[in-house]
mmCIF file of C-alpha atoms in Angstrom:
data_model
loop_
_atom_site.group_PDB
_atom_site.id
_atom_site.type_symbol
_atom_site.label_atom_id
_atom_site.label_comp_id
_atom_site.label_asym_id
_atom_site.label_seq_id
_atom_site.Cartn_x
_atom_site.Cartn_y
_atom_site.Cartn_z
ATOM 1 C CA MET A 899 -2.039 2.701 -24.215
ATOM 2 C CA GLU A 900 -4.297 1.731 -20.719
ATOM 3 C CA GLU A 901 -3.052 2.268 -17.405
ATOM 4 C CA GLN A 902 -3.745 -0.931 -15.842
ATOM 5 C CA PHE A 903 -1.975 -2.502 -12.320
ATOM 6 C CA ILE A 904 -2.668 -5.747 -10.556
ATOM 7 C CA LEU A 905 -5.392 -6.387 -7.924
ATOM 8 C CA ARG A 906 -3.926 -9.100 -5.126
ATOM 9 C CA VAL A 907 -7.126 -10.328 -3.225
ATOM 10 C CA PRO A 908 -7.044 -13.356 -0.315
ATOM 11 C CA PRO A 909 -9.186 -16.014 -1.588
ATOM 12 C CA SER A 910 -12.509 -15.164 0.432
ATOM 13 C CA VAL A 911 -12.766 -11.526 -1.019
ATOM 14 C CA ALA A 912 -11.937 -13.004 -4.438
ATOM 15 C CA GLU A 913 -15.025 -15.725 -4.509
ATOM 16 C CA GLN A 914 -16.843 -11.975 -2.771
ATOM 17 C CA ILE A 915 -15.968 -10.349 -6.598
ATOM 18 C CA ASP A 916 -16.972 -12.834 -8.317
ATOM 19 C CA ARG A 917 -19.985 -13.021 -6.255
ATOM 20 C CA LEU A 918 -20.590 -9.086 -7.247
ATOM 21 C CA LEU A 919 -19.371 -9.570 -10.845
ATOM 22 C CA SER A 920 -21.930 -11.682 -11.226
ATOM 23 C CA GLU A 921 -25.031 -11.046 -10.184
ATOM 24 C CA ASN A 922 -27.094 -8.918 -12.268
ATOM 25 C CA ALA A 923 -26.844 -5.421 -10.913
ATOM 26 C CA SER A 924 -30.999 -5.265 -9.779
ATOM 27 C CA SER A 925 -29.186 -7.840 -7.199
ATOM 28 C CA SER A 926 -26.328 -6.557 -6.170
ATOM 29 C CA GLU A 927 -27.322 -2.775 -5.213
ATOM 30 C CA ASP A 928 -26.697 -2.944 -1.546
ATOM 31 C CA LYS A 929 -23.193 -4.297 -1.818
ATOM 32 C CA ARG A 930 -20.422 -1.809 -2.534
ATOM 33 C CA LEU A 931 -16.714 -2.184 -3.521
ATOM 34 C CA ASP A 932 -14.562 1.170 -3.181
ATOM 35 C CA LEU A 933 -10.513 0.994 -2.659
ATOM 36 C CA SER A 934 -9.105 4.192 -1.252
ATOM 37 C CA PHE A 935 -5.978 5.546 -0.148
ATOM 38 C CA SER A 936 -3.987 7.600 2.915
ATOM 39 C CA GLU A 937 -2.358 10.934 1.838
ATOM 40 C CA ASP A 938 0.917 9.088 1.795
ATOM 41 C CA GLY A 939 -1.309 7.280 -1.432
ATOM 42 C CA ARG A 940 0.271 3.927 -1.162
ATOM 43 C CA THR A 941 -1.522 2.455 1.987
ATOM 44 C CA GLY A 942 -5.258 2.741 1.812
ATOM 45 C CA THR A 943 -8.333 0.193 2.700
ATOM 46 C CA PHE A 944 -10.814 -2.045 0.521
ATOM 47 C CA VAL A 945 -13.942 -1.652 1.165
ATOM 48 C CA ILE A 946 -16.515 -5.190 -0.134
ATOM 49 C CA GLY A 947 -20.022 -4.679 1.450
ATOM 50 C CA ASN A 948 -19.164 -3.853 5.234
ATOM 51 C CA GLU A 949 -16.171 -5.252 5.771
ATOM 52 C CA HIS A 950 -12.869 -3.196 5.109
ATOM 53 C CA PHE A 951 -9.450 -4.389 4.492
ATOM 54 C CA PRO A 952 -6.253 -3.357 4.317
ATOM 55 C CA ALA A 953 -4.884 -2.521 0.798
ATOM 56 C CA ALA A 954 -0.987 -1.437 -0.530
ATOM 57 C CA LEU A 955 -0.078 -0.570 -3.972
ATOM 58 C CA LEU A 956 3.848 -1.740 -4.199
ATOM 59 C CA ASP A 957 6.428 -1.598 -6.630
ATOM 60 C CA LEU A 958 6.834 -5.134 -9.077
ATOM 61 C CA PRO A 959 9.628 -5.939 -9.210
ATOM 62 C CA CYS A 960 10.099 -6.090 -12.964
ATOM 63 C CA THR A 961 7.640 -4.750 -14.960
ATOM 64 C CA VAL A 962 4.508 -7.082 -16.615
ATOM 65 C CA GLU A 963 3.121 -7.178 -20.580
ATOM 66 C CA SER A 964 -0.856 -7.151 -20.237
ATOM 67 C CA TYR A 965 -2.330 -7.592 -23.640
ATOM 68 C CA LYS A 966 -5.050 -8.158 -25.768
ATOM 69 C CA THR A 967 -7.571 -9.929 -28.382
ATOM 70 C CA TYR A 968 -10.471 -9.955 -30.935
ATOM 71 C CA ASP A 969 -9.687 -12.337 -32.503
ATOM 72 C CA ASP A 970 -7.878 -14.830 -30.489
ATOM 73 C CA SER A 971 -5.099 -14.933 -33.355
ATOM 74 C CA VAL A 972 -3.275 -11.391 -33.751
ATOM 75 C CA LEU A 973 -2.061 -9.844 -29.391
ATOM 76 C CA ILE A 974 -2.023 -6.581 -29.300
ATOM 77 C CA LYS A 975 -0.016 -4.825 -26.702
ATOM 78 C CA THR A 976 -1.870 -2.668 -24.030
ATOM 79 C CA ALA A 977 -0.189 -2.391 -21.039
ATOM 80 C CA ASP A 978 2.982 -2.117 -19.258
ATOM 81 C CA ILE A 979 2.532 -3.299 -15.754
ATOM 82 C CA GLY A 980 4.758 -2.144 -13.201
ATOM 83 C CA GLN A 981 2.758 -2.033 -9.698
ATOM 84 C CA MET A 982 -0.082 -4.112 -7.728
ATOM 85 C CA ILE A 983 -2.608 -3.343 -5.572
ATOM 86 C CA MET A 984 -1.929 -6.103 -2.457
ATOM 87 C CA VAL A 985 -5.207 -7.086 0.304
ATOM 88 C CA GLY A 986 -4.982 -7.690 3.110
ATOM 89 C CA GLU A 987 -6.944 -10.528 5.377
ATOM 90 C CA GLU A 988 -9.688 -8.265 7.976
ATOM 91 C CA GLY A 989 -7.339 -7.376 10.380
ATOM 92 C CA ASP A 990 -4.271 -7.675 9.186
ATOM 93 C CA PRO A 991 -1.826 -4.619 9.057
ATOM 94 C CA ALA A 992 -1.592 -3.388 5.595
ATOM 95 C CA PRO A 993 2.612 -4.496 4.202
ATOM 96 C CA ASP A 994 4.927 -1.276 4.755
ATOM 97 C CA ALA A 995 7.163 -2.337 2.283
ATOM 98 C CA VAL A 996 7.559 0.451 -0.954
ATOM 99 C CA GLU A 997 8.071 -2.768 -3.651
ATOM 100 C CA TYR A 998 7.059 -6.193 -3.039
ATOM 101 C CA ARG A 999 9.829 -9.109 -3.215
ATOM 102 C CA HIS A 1000 8.450 -11.327 -5.441
ATOM 103 C CA GLY A 1001 6.743 -11.686 -8.924
ATOM 104 C CA LEU A 1002 3.668 -12.863 -10.254
ATOM 105 C CA THR A 1003 4.323 -16.410 -10.934
ATOM 106 C CA PRO A 1004 6.257 -18.531 -8.926
ATOM 107 C CA PRO A 1005 9.259 -19.214 -10.930
ATOM 108 C CA MET A 1006 9.985 -14.960 -9.892
ATOM 109 C CA ARG A 1007 9.734 -16.023 -6.315
ATOM 110 C CA ASP A 1008 12.107 -13.569 -4.563
ATOM 111 C CA ALA A 1009 12.645 -11.818 -7.986
ATOM 112 C CA ARG A 1010 14.786 -9.166 -7.486
ATOM 113 C CA ARG A 1011 17.529 -11.238 -4.649
ATOM 114 C CA ARG A 1012 18.051 -14.219 -7.610
ATOM 115 C CA ARG A 1013 17.335 -12.300 -10.631
ATOM 116 C CA PHE A 1014 19.008 -8.614 -10.096
ATOM 117 C CA ARG A 1015 22.628 -7.724 -8.786
ATOM 118 C CA ARG A 1016 23.286 -5.632 -6.136
ATOM 119 C CA GLU A 1017 23.993 -2.328 -5.948
ATOM 120 C CA LEU A 1018 27.844 -2.049 -5.580
ATOM 121 C CA ASP A 1019 29.106 -0.251 -2.802
ATOM 122 C CA LEU A 1020 31.403 2.782 -3.878
ATOM 123 C CA ASN A 1021 33.092 5.476 -2.725
ATOM 124 C CA PRO A 1022 31.348 8.711 -3.561
ATOM 125 C CA GLU A 1023 34.428 10.386 -3.597
ATOM 126 C CA LEU A 1024 36.120 8.391 -5.521
ATOM 127 C CA VAL A 1025 33.322 7.677 -7.997
ATOM 128 C CA LYS A 1026 33.109 12.119 -8.312
ATOM 129 C CA ARG A 1027 36.797 11.923 -9.087
ATOM 130 C CA VAL A 1028 37.097 9.167 -11.451
ATOM 131 C CA GLU A 1029 33.647 11.075 -13.722
ATOM 132 C CA LYS A 1030 35.574 14.476 -13.439
ATOM 133 C CA THR A 1031 38.761 12.159 -14.820
ATOM 134 C CA LEU A 1032 36.239 10.834 -17.846
ATOM 135 C CA GLN A 1033 34.708 13.772 -18.760
ATOM 136 C CA ASN A 1034 37.827 16.401 -18.837
ATOM 137 C CA ILE A 1035 39.226 13.134 -20.743
ATOM 138 C CA MET A 1036 36.431 13.220 -23.474
ATOM 139 C CA ALA A 1037 36.381 17.893 -23.426
ATOM 140 C CA GLY A 1038 40.155 16.853 -24.668
ATOM 141 C CA GLY A 1039 41.926 17.341 -21.648
ATOM 142 C CA THR A 1040 44.526 15.061 -19.820
ATOM 143 C CA ALA A 1041 44.234 13.057 -16.803
ATOM 144 C CA GLU A 1042 47.066 13.558 -14.123
ATOM 145 C CA ASN A 1043 49.198 10.891 -13.974
ATOM 146 C CA ILE A 1044 47.654 8.277 -17.415
ATOM 147 C CA ASP A 1045 49.454 6.116 -19.453
ATOM 148 C CA ILE A 1046 47.648 5.796 -22.782
ATOM 149 C CA LEU A 1047 47.956 3.149 -24.967
ATOM 150 C CA GLN A 1048 47.132 2.077 -28.241
ATOM 151 C CA SER A 1049 45.907 -0.974 -30.318
ATOM 152 C CA GLY A 1050 44.037 0.393 -33.504
ATOM 153 C CA LEU A 1051 40.907 1.450 -32.808
ATOM 154 C CA LEU A 1052 41.295 1.072 -28.778
ATOM 155 C CA TYR A 1053 42.377 3.661 -26.791
ATOM 156 C CA ILE A 1054 43.864 2.176 -22.784
ATOM 157 C CA ILE A 1055 44.305 4.213 -20.432
ATOM 158 C CA THR A 1056 46.078 3.441 -16.862
ATOM 159 C CA SER A 1057 46.089 5.596 -14.292
ATOM 160 C CA THR A 1058 47.702 5.082 -10.417
ATOM 161 C CA GLN A 1059 45.358 7.273 -8.963
ATOM 162 C CA SER A 1060 42.007 4.855 -7.638
ATOM 163 C CA CYS A 1061 40.668 1.438 -8.290
ATOM 164 C CA PHE A 1062 38.069 1.665 -10.701
ATOM 165 C CA TYR A 1063 37.233 0.015 -14.650
ATOM 166 C CA TYR A 1064 35.436 2.040 -17.356
ATOM 167 C CA SER A 1065 34.589 0.928 -20.566
ATOM 168 C CA LEU A 1066 32.308 3.728 -22.827
ATOM 169 C CA HIS A 1067 31.913 4.391 -26.335
ATOM 170 C CA LEU A 1068 32.525 7.927 -28.203
ATOM 171 C CA LEU A 1069 30.614 9.130 -30.500
ATOM 172 C CA PHE A 1070 33.432 9.053 -32.819
ATOM 173 C CA GLY A 1071 33.169 4.593 -33.166
ATOM 174 C CA PHE A 1072 36.572 3.712 -31.245
ATOM 175 C CA LYS A 1073 36.692 2.315 -27.704
ATOM 176 C CA ILE A 1074 37.848 3.811 -24.422
ATOM 177 C CA GLN A 1075 38.869 1.727 -21.572
ATOM 178 C CA ILE A 1076 40.035 2.980 -18.516
ATOM 179 C CA THR A 1077 40.919 0.790 -15.233
ATOM 180 C CA PHE A 1078 42.539 3.084 -12.620
ATOM 181 C CA HIS A 1079 45.163 0.542 -10.475
ATOM 182 C CA THR A 1080 45.765 2.003 -6.976
#
């Protein structure tokens, strides 16, 4: 697969790039096109001719697939695009964010907030204790203060240590549900 990214530029810059690409090579020698990044790898400068524009490398909220065709009937996937270079107007500061909030199309406006669930606010100590208990159970040991109820191929394990719910599928083909209560 190829490596690709999306270059998003303001309308005035898009017109200059279009003119530069449509001209023949002999008349466009005075126009140069350059993109350079600073040491952080996220901010940089986009140069077209003698004009300098701020640029930033942003992560998209989700990957976008890119396709090409040779015969207008069969599409061939060429890349998964996960980043975009955003070029601003001359004099504007470069965006500080690492991730772009919106997708590429209007339905994906504010996609990070609307389409993806927020990260859970969990107590790290509680997560470590539950992980240790689960690893102990999977290794054939037992957990403290638990009741095991068997219903066919479903094992229900309840504990009074903490408030959490786990459901995991083991290699043995049965399902274990573990509910921790406070």
